Amino acid sequence: MNITITGDMNGVPIVDADPFVDDVLLNPYAFWESLRNIGPVAWLSRYGHYVLSRHDEVKTVQADWRTFTTTGGAGISDIRKPGHHRPPSVIVEVDPPRHTEVRKAVNRVISPATVRGWRERFEADAHELVDGVLARARFDGVRDVSEPYVLKVFPESIGLELNREQAVAVGDLNFNAIGPNNERVAQAREKVEPFLAWWHSSIKGETVKAGGAGEMLFKLEANGEIPNGLAGGLVMTFLRGGLDTTISSIGSGLWLLAKHPEQWELLRAKPELLRGTFDEVLRMESPIQTNFRTTTGPTEISGLPLEADRKVQLLLGSANRDPRKFADPYSFNITRDATDNVAFGNGIHACAGQLIARLEFDCVFKALLKRVKRLELDGTPEHRLNNALRTLNKLPIKVTLDA
Amino acid sequence: MPKIIFRTKVGKSHEIDATVGSDVMKEALTHHVEGITAECGGAAACGTCHVYVDEATLARLPPPESTEEAMLDFTAEKRAINSRLSCQLRVTQEMDGAVFTLPDVQF
């Protein structure tokens, strides 16, 4: 794909390109490569924001909340401006000192020790689900594995229950809203409408189940140990951040491993590679493909000047396939060191739930590796188009089990 | 290349040549230093790369950012005044001679 440069803004190339059209969302690689080759930063004239597509610049911006704040919102519009105004996410869209206080509350309820305590339940659920699925030689990797597994173990850990339809509706709107107000957003709004009453009523102290992270948060709030209103906001954040992303990574993992039987074989021989496999899957198919920061003042990146109070779009998927960082970036290789991928973010806003994401991936694949000799595609997979989320909708799989 | 030292409480030392620009956690893993777990891979989200930093080095380090600060209260071995998460410590030439004491437990 050729992206045409139409001018420059103090040396920053101006391009008329759209990252949010179907073709690009479905197959973004040529678009990304073209942008990366134009330079470390470009100005998208169509939307009026900067875009970063290379690894080093994306990582630098993620880590620098002082210069590139999230308080303007994680999406394309500035949530502090008229016409786009909405309350910020209680954790993603706040900066220190408030952020520190919120992050501490999160650490109390999903501390590493707590999450380790979930392992037994997560493993048992993975075995039960996988055994059921493997009773058939053919199944769908998304409908039968990644979706039901995540929707079982994660909401339960928070103290909620939700079905696939609810989860998909909420997730679609949540991630489409990162992008421009296009047809996809309008459709997602319509689909979520029937669930809004349920969504708001379920996120209350009285309705969360005992024993989960949600209950702990509401208790802390009732005791005045965390600020008022934070518990509900965090439960919402957990659901927004912890479902679609992990469903995506398990689905993409199955897809990539089914496409590369030699990697499955290698993983069977060396199960200790599973941890690195997760990083490599995130690098290849970053669940959140893009999000935004806002410049807090005039600044520069790689020697090019950026104006104050402008949105900066980070193309995480592109950064993770930048050949300047990852050699042979298009090849799926579970033995490479992919730990420096930017899918989880960097700095203070790095994903707080990544231990949980790793745990889920680990449990599902360990259960599969135990019994599945060969994992193969059994048809053409389909993606569910979204402005920011990369996730599969259909993944026909065929397996051969150990004798 | 700055030399940095990892030391266990019983005094066993592991000296490595660290790469400037890398981080202390990653250098420990690369050189197979035992006692750094780094479960989350370097995002200050798990507290399992906890180290105690020698006084001179500590004074030269930039203070912890919000996420590290919040995580330091949740390390398996109690936080001390010189506690840091090694994943957040960037290796610099000035770090030469730094001593990082490892906690007995990371989780």
Coordinates of C-alpha atoms in Angstrom, one line a residue:
Chain A
M1 CA 0.0 0.0 0.0
N2 CA 1.3 3.5 -0.8
I3 CA 0.4 6.3 1.5
T4 CA 0.9 9.7 -0.1
I5 CA 2.6 12.5 1.7
T6 CA 0.6 15.7 1.1
G7 CA 2.7 18.2 3.0
D8 CA 4.5 18.7 6.3
M9 CA 3.8 20.3 9.7
N10 CA 7.2 21.6 10.9
G11 CA 8.9 18.6 9.4
V12 CA 6.3 16.0 10.4
P13 CA 4.9 14.4 7.2
I14 CA 1.2 15.0 6.6
V15 CA -0.6 12.0 5.2
D16 CA -4.2 11.4 4.1
A17 CA -4.7 7.8 5.3
D18 CA -7.4 6.1 7.3
P19 CA -6.4 3.3 9.8
F20 CA -10.1 2.6 10.5
V21 CA -11.4 1.3 7.2
D22 CA -12.4 -2.4 6.8
D23 CA -9.5 -3.4 4.5
V24 CA -6.9 -1.9 6.8
L25 CA -8.4 -3.3 10.0
L26 CA -8.6 -6.8 8.4
N27 CA -5.2 -6.7 6.9
P28 CA -3.2 -3.8 8.3
Y29 CA 0.4 -5.0 7.5
A30 CA 1.1 -3.1 4.2
F31 CA -0.5 0.0 5.7
W32 CA 1.6 -0.2 8.8
E33 CA 4.8 -0.8 6.8
S34 CA 4.1 2.2 4.6
L35 CA 3.6 4.4 7.7
R36 CA 6.7 3.1 9.4
N37 CA 8.7 3.9 6.3
I38 CA 7.4 7.4 6.1
G39 CA 9.0 8.3 9.4
P40 CA 8.9 8.0 13.2
V41 CA 5.8 10.2 13.3
A42 CA 3.1 11.4 10.8
W43 CA 0.1 13.7 10.9
L44 CA -3.2 12.1 9.8
S45 CA -5.0 15.0 8.2
R46 CA -8.3 13.2 7.9
Y47 CA -8.7 13.1 11.7
G48 CA -6.2 15.8 12.8
H49 CA -3.9 13.7 15.0
Y50 CA -0.3 12.4 15.1
V51 CA 0.3 8.7 14.5
L52 CA 3.2 6.6 15.7
S53 CA 3.9 3.2 14.1
R54 CA 7.5 2.3 15.1
H55 CA 8.4 0.3 18.2
D56 CA 10.8 2.7 20.0
E57 CA 8.6 5.7 19.7
V58 CA 5.5 3.9 20.8
K59 CA 7.3 2.5 23.8
T60 CA 8.7 5.9 24.7
V61 CA 5.3 7.5 24.6
Q62 CA 3.6 4.7 26.6
A63 CA 6.1 5.2 29.4
D64 CA 6.0 9.0 29.5
W65 CA 2.7 10.0 31.1
R66 CA 3.9 13.5 31.9
T67 CA 4.3 14.4 28.3
F68 CA 1.8 12.1 26.8
T69 CA -1.2 11.9 29.1
T70 CA -4.1 9.5 29.1
T71 CA -6.3 12.1 30.8
G72 CA -7.6 13.2 27.4
G73 CA -9.0 9.8 27.0
A74 CA -7.7 6.5 25.5
G75 CA -9.6 7.1 22.3
I76 CA -9.6 9.5 19.3
S77 CA -11.6 12.3 20.9
D78 CA -10.5 14.4 23.8
I79 CA -13.0 13.6 26.6
R80 CA -12.3 16.9 28.3
K81 CA -13.6 18.9 25.2
P82 CA -17.1 20.1 24.5
G83 CA -19.0 17.6 22.4
H84 CA -16.9 14.7 23.5
H85 CA -17.2 15.1 27.2
R86 CA -17.5 11.9 29.3
P87 CA -16.1 10.9 32.7
P88 CA -12.7 9.4 32.6
S89 CA -12.0 5.8 33.4
V90 CA -11.1 5.6 37.1
I91 CA -7.7 4.2 36.4
V92 CA -6.7 4.2 32.7
E93 CA -7.5 7.9 32.2
V94 CA -6.1 9.4 35.4
D95 CA -2.5 10.4 36.2
P96 CA -0.6 10.5 39.5
P97 CA -1.1 11.3 42.3
R98 CA -4.7 10.0 41.9
H99 CA -3.4 7.1 39.8
T100 CA -1.1 5.8 42.5
E101 CA -4.0 5.6 45.0
V102 CA -6.2 3.7 42.5
R103 CA -3.4 1.3 41.5
K104 CA -2.9 0.5 45.2
A105 CA -6.6 -0.4 45.5
V106 CA -6.2 -2.7 42.4
N107 CA -3.1 -4.3 43.9
R108 CA -5.0 -5.1 47.0
V109 CA -7.7 -7.1 45.2
I110 CA -5.8 -8.7 42.4
S111 CA -2.5 -9.0 44.1
P112 CA 0.0 -11.6 42.7
A113 CA -0.8 -13.7 45.8
T114 CA -4.6 -13.6 45.1
V115 CA -4.1 -14.4 41.5
R116 CA -1.8 -17.3 42.3
G117 CA -4.6 -18.6 44.5
W118 CA -6.9 -18.7 41.5
R119 CA -4.7 -21.2 39.6
E120 CA -6.3 -24.3 40.9
R121 CA -9.8 -23.3 39.9
F122 CA -8.5 -21.9 36.5
E123 CA -6.7 -25.2 35.8
A124 CA -9.7 -27.4 36.8
D125 CA -12.0 -25.3 34.6
A126 CA -9.5 -25.5 31.7
H127 CA -9.4 -29.3 32.0
E128 CA -13.1 -29.7 32.2
L129 CA -13.6 -27.5 29.1
V130 CA -10.9 -29.0 27.1
D131 CA -11.9 -32.6 27.8
G132 CA -15.4 -31.7 26.7
V133 CA -14.2 -30.1 23.5
L134 CA -11.8 -32.9 22.6
A135 CA -14.5 -35.4 22.8
R136 CA -15.2 -34.1 19.2
A137 CA -12.4 -34.2 16.6
R138 CA -13.6 -30.8 15.2
F139 CA -14.5 -27.7 17.1
D140 CA -14.4 -23.9 16.9
G141 CA -11.5 -22.4 18.8
V142 CA -13.3 -19.2 19.6
R143 CA -17.0 -20.3 20.3
D144 CA -16.0 -23.6 22.0
V145 CA -12.7 -22.6 23.7
S146 CA -11.5 -19.1 24.2
E147 CA -14.9 -17.4 24.7
P148 CA -16.5 -20.0 27.1
Y149 CA -13.3 -20.4 29.1
V150 CA -12.7 -16.7 29.7
L151 CA -16.4 -16.0 30.3
K152 CA -16.4 -18.7 33.0
V153 CA -13.2 -18.0 34.9
F154 CA -12.8 -14.3 34.8
P155 CA -16.3 -12.9 35.7
E156 CA -16.4 -15.4 38.5
S157 CA -13.2 -14.1 39.9
I158 CA -14.8 -10.6 40.0
G159 CA -18.1 -11.9 41.3
L160 CA -20.2 -11.4 38.2
E161 CA -21.9 -13.5 35.7
L162 CA -22.5 -12.6 32.1
N163 CA -23.3 -14.5 28.9
R164 CA -21.6 -14.3 25.5
E165 CA -24.1 -11.9 24.0
Q166 CA -23.7 -9.4 26.8
A167 CA -19.9 -9.7 26.8
V168 CA -19.7 -9.2 23.0
A169 CA -22.0 -6.2 23.0
V170 CA -20.1 -4.4 25.8
G171 CA -16.7 -5.3 24.3
D172 CA -17.6 -4.2 20.8
L173 CA -18.7 -0.8 22.0
N174 CA -15.8 -0.4 24.4
F175 CA -13.2 -1.0 21.8
N176 CA -14.9 0.5 18.7
A177 CA -15.2 3.8 20.7
I178 CA -11.4 4.1 20.7
G179 CA -11.7 4.9 17.0
P180 CA -13.8 7.5 15.1
N181 CA -17.5 7.8 15.3
N182 CA -18.1 5.5 12.3
E183 CA -20.8 3.0 11.3
R184 CA -19.1 0.4 13.6
V185 CA -19.6 2.6 16.6
A186 CA -23.3 3.3 15.7
Q187 CA -24.0 -0.4 15.3
A188 CA -22.2 -1.3 18.6
R189 CA -24.3 1.4 20.4
E190 CA -27.5 -0.2 19.1
K191 CA -26.5 -3.7 20.1
V192 CA -25.5 -2.7 23.6
E193 CA -28.8 -0.9 24.3
P194 CA -30.8 -3.9 25.6
F195 CA -28.0 -4.6 28.2
L196 CA -27.4 -1.2 29.6
A197 CA -29.8 -1.6 32.5
W198 CA -28.3 -4.9 33.4
W199 CA -24.8 -3.4 33.0
H200 CA -25.4 -0.6 35.5
S201 CA -27.4 -2.7 38.0
S202 CA -24.8 -5.5 38.1
I203 CA -22.1 -3.2 39.0
K204 CA -23.3 -2.5 42.5
G205 CA -22.2 -3.7 45.9
E206 CA -25.4 -5.6 46.5
T207 CA -25.3 -7.6 43.3
V208 CA -21.7 -8.8 43.1
K209 CA -21.2 -12.3 44.5
A210 CA -19.3 -13.0 47.6
G211 CA -15.7 -14.1 47.4
G212 CA -14.7 -12.1 44.3
A213 CA -12.5 -9.1 43.7
G214 CA -15.7 -7.0 43.3
E215 CA -16.9 -7.8 46.8
M216 CA -13.6 -6.9 48.2
L217 CA -13.6 -3.5 46.4
F218 CA -17.1 -2.6 47.6
K219 CA -16.1 -3.6 51.2
L220 CA -13.0 -1.4 51.0
E221 CA -15.2 1.4 49.8
A222 CA -17.8 0.9 52.5
N223 CA -15.1 1.0 55.1
G224 CA -13.7 4.2 53.7
E225 CA -10.4 2.6 52.7
I226 CA -10.7 3.6 49.1
P227 CA -12.4 6.6 47.7
N228 CA -16.2 6.7 47.1
G229 CA -17.2 5.5 43.6
L230 CA -14.0 3.7 42.9
A231 CA -15.3 0.2 43.5
G232 CA -17.9 0.3 40.7
G233 CA -15.5 2.1 38.4
L234 CA -12.9 -0.6 38.9
V235 CA -15.3 -3.5 38.4
M236 CA -16.3 -1.9 35.1
T237 CA -12.6 -1.5 34.2
F238 CA -11.9 -5.2 35.0
L239 CA -14.7 -6.3 32.7
R240 CA -13.7 -3.9 29.9
G241 CA -10.1 -4.8 30.1
G242 CA -10.1 -8.4 31.1
L243 CA -12.5 -10.2 28.8
D244 CA -12.1 -9.3 25.1
T245 CA -8.3 -9.0 25.4
T246 CA -7.8 -12.5 26.9
I247 CA -10.4 -14.1 24.6
S248 CA -8.4 -12.5 21.7
S249 CA -5.1 -13.8 22.9
I250 CA -6.2 -17.4 23.4
G251 CA -8.0 -17.4 20.1
S252 CA -5.0 -15.9 18.3
G253 CA -2.7 -18.4 20.0
L254 CA -4.8 -21.3 18.7
W255 CA -4.9 -19.8 15.3
L256 CA -1.1 -19.2 15.1
L257 CA -0.3 -22.6 16.5
A258 CA -2.7 -24.4 14.2
K259 CA -1.1 -22.6 11.2
H260 CA 2.4 -23.5 12.3
P261 CA 2.3 -27.3 13.2
E262 CA 6.1 -27.3 13.7
Q263 CA 5.7 -24.7 16.5
W264 CA 3.0 -26.9 18.2
E265 CA 5.4 -29.8 18.0
L266 CA 8.2 -27.8 19.5
L267 CA 5.9 -26.6 22.3
R268 CA 4.9 -30.2 23.0
A269 CA 8.5 -31.1 23.3
K270 CA 9.5 -28.1 25.4
P271 CA 6.4 -26.9 27.4
E272 CA 8.7 -24.4 29.2
L273 CA 8.3 -22.3 25.9
L274 CA 4.7 -21.6 26.7
R275 CA 5.5 -18.4 28.6
G276 CA 7.4 -17.0 25.6
T277 CA 4.7 -18.3 23.3
F278 CA 2.2 -16.0 25.0
D279 CA 4.5 -13.0 24.4
E280 CA 5.0 -14.0 20.8
V281 CA 1.2 -14.3 20.3
L282 CA 0.7 -10.8 21.7
R283 CA 3.4 -9.5 19.4
M284 CA 1.9 -11.1 16.3
E285 CA -1.7 -10.4 17.1
S286 CA -1.9 -7.6 19.6
P287 CA -5.4 -7.7 21.1
I288 CA -5.6 -4.0 21.4
Q289 CA -4.2 -2.7 18.1
T290 CA -4.3 1.0 18.9
N291 CA -5.0 3.6 21.5
F292 CA -4.3 7.3 22.1
R293 CA -2.4 9.7 24.3
T294 CA -2.6 13.5 24.3
T295 CA 0.4 15.9 24.4
T296 CA 0.5 18.0 27.5
G297 CA 2.6 20.7 25.9
P298 CA 4.8 21.3 22.9
T299 CA 7.3 18.4 22.7
E300 CA 9.3 16.4 20.2
I301 CA 9.8 12.8 19.2
S302 CA 12.9 11.5 17.5
G303 CA 13.8 15.1 16.7
L304 CA 10.5 16.1 15.2
P305 CA 8.4 18.8 16.9
L306 CA 4.9 17.9 18.2
E307 CA 2.2 20.6 19.0
A308 CA 0.6 20.9 22.4
D309 CA -2.8 19.4 23.2
R310 CA -2.9 17.0 20.2
K311 CA -4.0 13.4 20.1
V312 CA -1.2 10.9 19.4
Q313 CA -2.4 7.5 18.0
L314 CA -0.2 4.6 19.0
L315 CA -0.3 1.7 16.5
L316 CA 0.6 -1.1 18.9
G317 CA 0.2 -3.9 16.3
S318 CA 2.6 -2.1 14.0
A319 CA 5.2 -1.4 16.7
N320 CA 5.1 -5.1 17.5
R321 CA 5.9 -5.9 13.8
D322 CA 8.6 -3.2 13.4
P323 CA 11.7 -4.8 11.8
R324 CA 13.8 -2.2 13.5
K325 CA 13.0 -4.0 16.7
F326 CA 12.1 -7.6 15.9
A327 CA 14.1 -9.5 13.3
D328 CA 11.9 -11.2 10.7
P329 CA 8.8 -9.7 12.3
Y330 CA 6.2 -11.5 10.2
S331 CA 7.3 -15.0 11.3
F332 CA 5.7 -16.6 14.3
N333 CA 8.6 -18.0 16.3
I334 CA 7.9 -19.1 19.9
T335 CA 11.6 -19.2 20.7
R336 CA 12.2 -15.6 20.1
D337 CA 12.4 -13.0 22.9
A338 CA 9.2 -11.1 22.4
T339 CA 9.0 -9.8 25.9
D340 CA 9.6 -6.2 24.7
N341 CA 6.3 -6.2 22.8
V342 CA 4.1 -3.2 23.6
A343 CA 0.8 -5.0 23.8
F344 CA 0.5 -4.6 27.6
G345 CA 1.8 -1.0 27.5
N346 CA 4.7 0.4 29.5
G347 CA 5.1 2.7 32.4
I348 CA 2.4 3.6 34.9
H349 CA -0.5 2.5 32.7
A350 CA 0.9 -0.9 31.8
C351 CA -1.9 -3.5 32.1
A352 CA -2.6 -4.3 35.8
G353 CA -4.2 -7.6 34.9
Q354 CA -1.5 -9.3 32.9
L355 CA -0.8 -11.9 35.5
I356 CA -4.4 -13.0 35.0
A357 CA -4.1 -13.0 31.3
R358 CA -0.9 -15.1 31.5
L359 CA -2.6 -17.5 33.9
E360 CA -5.6 -18.1 31.6
F361 CA -3.4 -18.6 28.6
D362 CA -1.2 -21.0 30.5
C363 CA -4.1 -23.1 31.8
V364 CA -5.9 -23.5 28.5
F365 CA -2.7 -24.4 26.5
K366 CA -1.4 -26.8 29.2
A367 CA -4.6 -28.7 29.1
L368 CA -4.5 -28.9 25.3
L369 CA -0.8 -29.7 25.1
K370 CA -1.4 -32.7 27.4
R371 CA -3.7 -34.5 24.9
V372 CA -3.5 -32.9 21.5
K373 CA -0.8 -34.3 19.1
R374 CA -1.8 -32.3 16.1
L375 CA -3.7 -29.1 15.9
E376 CA -4.9 -28.0 12.4
L377 CA -7.1 -25.5 10.8
D378 CA -10.3 -27.0 9.5
G379 CA -11.5 -24.1 7.3
T380 CA -11.0 -20.4 7.0
P381 CA -10.9 -18.3 10.2
E382 CA -12.8 -15.0 10.4
H383 CA -12.1 -11.9 12.3
R384 CA -14.7 -9.7 14.1
L385 CA -14.0 -6.2 12.8
N386 CA -13.5 -3.6 15.4
N387 CA -11.8 -0.1 15.4
A388 CA -9.3 -1.2 18.0
L389 CA -9.7 -4.8 19.0
R390 CA -8.2 -7.6 17.0
T391 CA -10.2 -10.8 17.7
L392 CA -11.4 -13.9 15.9
N393 CA -15.1 -14.6 15.3
K394 CA -14.7 -18.1 13.9
L395 CA -11.8 -20.5 14.1
P396 CA -12.5 -24.0 12.7
I397 CA -10.0 -26.5 14.3
K398 CA -9.3 -30.1 13.8
V399 CA -7.3 -32.2 16.3
T400 CA -5.5 -35.5 16.4
L401 CA -5.2 -36.8 20.0
D402 CA -2.5 -38.9 21.5
A403 CA -3.3 -42.6 21.3
Chain B
M1 CA 30.0 -2.1 30.4
P2 CA 29.0 -1.4 34.0
K3 CA 29.5 -4.3 36.4
I4 CA 26.6 -4.9 38.7
I5 CA 26.4 -7.3 41.6
F6 CA 23.5 -9.4 42.8
R7 CA 23.9 -10.7 46.3
T8 CA 21.9 -13.1 48.4
K9 CA 21.3 -12.5 52.1
V10 CA 23.8 -15.2 52.9
G11 CA 26.4 -13.4 51.0
K12 CA 26.6 -15.4 47.7
S13 CA 27.5 -12.9 45.0
H14 CA 26.9 -13.0 41.2
E15 CA 28.7 -10.3 39.3
I16 CA 27.6 -9.5 35.7
D17 CA 28.6 -7.2 32.9
A18 CA 25.3 -5.3 32.3
T19 CA 24.2 -3.7 29.1
V20 CA 23.6 0.1 29.2
G21 CA 20.0 0.8 28.3
S22 CA 18.7 -2.6 29.4
D23 CA 17.0 -2.9 32.8
V24 CA 18.3 -4.6 35.9
M25 CA 15.6 -7.4 35.9
K26 CA 16.3 -8.3 32.3
E27 CA 20.0 -8.4 33.0
A28 CA 19.5 -10.8 35.9
L29 CA 17.4 -13.1 33.8
T30 CA 19.8 -13.0 30.9
H31 CA 22.7 -13.9 33.2
H32 CA 20.6 -16.6 35.0
V33 CA 20.8 -14.9 38.4
E34 CA 18.6 -16.9 40.7
G35 CA 16.2 -15.0 42.9
I36 CA 14.5 -12.8 40.3
T37 CA 11.2 -14.2 39.1
A38 CA 9.7 -11.3 37.1
E39 CA 6.4 -13.0 36.6
C40 CA 4.8 -10.1 34.8
G41 CA 7.6 -9.6 32.4
G42 CA 8.6 -6.1 33.4
A43 CA 5.5 -4.0 34.0
A44 CA 5.8 -3.4 37.7
A45 CA 2.6 -5.5 38.0
C46 CA 3.7 -8.4 40.1
G47 CA 6.4 -7.4 42.5
T48 CA 8.5 -10.5 41.9
C49 CA 11.7 -8.8 40.8
H50 CA 12.1 -7.0 44.1
V51 CA 15.7 -6.0 45.1
Y52 CA 17.3 -4.0 47.9
V53 CA 19.6 -1.3 46.5
D54 CA 22.9 -0.2 48.1
E55 CA 22.9 3.3 49.5
A56 CA 25.1 5.1 47.0
T57 CA 23.3 3.6 44.0
L58 CA 19.9 4.3 45.5
A59 CA 20.7 8.0 45.8
R60 CA 21.5 8.2 42.1
L61 CA 18.4 6.4 40.9
P62 CA 15.3 8.3 39.7
P63 CA 12.5 7.9 42.3
P64 CA 9.9 5.2 41.6
E65 CA 7.0 6.0 39.3
S66 CA 3.4 5.6 40.4
T67 CA 3.0 2.0 39.4
E68 CA 6.2 0.8 41.0
E69 CA 5.4 2.8 44.1
A70 CA 2.0 1.2 44.4
M71 CA 3.4 -2.3 43.8
L72 CA 6.3 -2.0 46.3
D73 CA 3.7 -2.3 49.1
F74 CA 2.8 -5.8 47.9
T75 CA 6.2 -7.5 47.6
A76 CA 6.5 -11.0 49.3
E77 CA 9.3 -9.9 51.5
K78 CA 8.6 -6.7 53.4
R79 CA 9.4 -3.4 51.7
A80 CA 12.4 -1.6 53.1
I81 CA 13.6 2.0 52.6
N82 CA 15.9 0.8 49.8
S83 CA 13.4 -1.5 48.1
R84 CA 13.0 -1.2 44.3
L85 CA 11.5 -3.3 41.5
S86 CA 14.5 -4.2 39.3
C87 CA 12.4 -4.1 36.1
Q88 CA 12.0 -0.4 36.6
L89 CA 15.7 0.3 36.9
R90 CA 17.5 1.3 33.7
V91 CA 21.1 0.3 33.5
T92 CA 23.4 3.2 33.1
Q93 CA 27.2 3.5 33.0
E94 CA 27.0 5.2 36.5
M95 CA 25.5 2.0 37.8
D96 CA 29.0 0.4 37.8
G97 CA 29.6 -1.3 41.1
A98 CA 26.0 -1.3 42.2
V99 CA 25.0 -4.0 44.6
F100 CA 21.4 -5.4 44.5
T101 CA 20.6 -7.6 47.5
L102 CA 18.0 -10.3 46.7
P103 CA 15.1 -11.0 49.1
D104 CA 14.7 -14.5 50.4
V105 CA 11.4 -14.9 48.7
Q106 CA 9.8 -13.3 45.7
F107 CA 6.3 -14.8 46.1

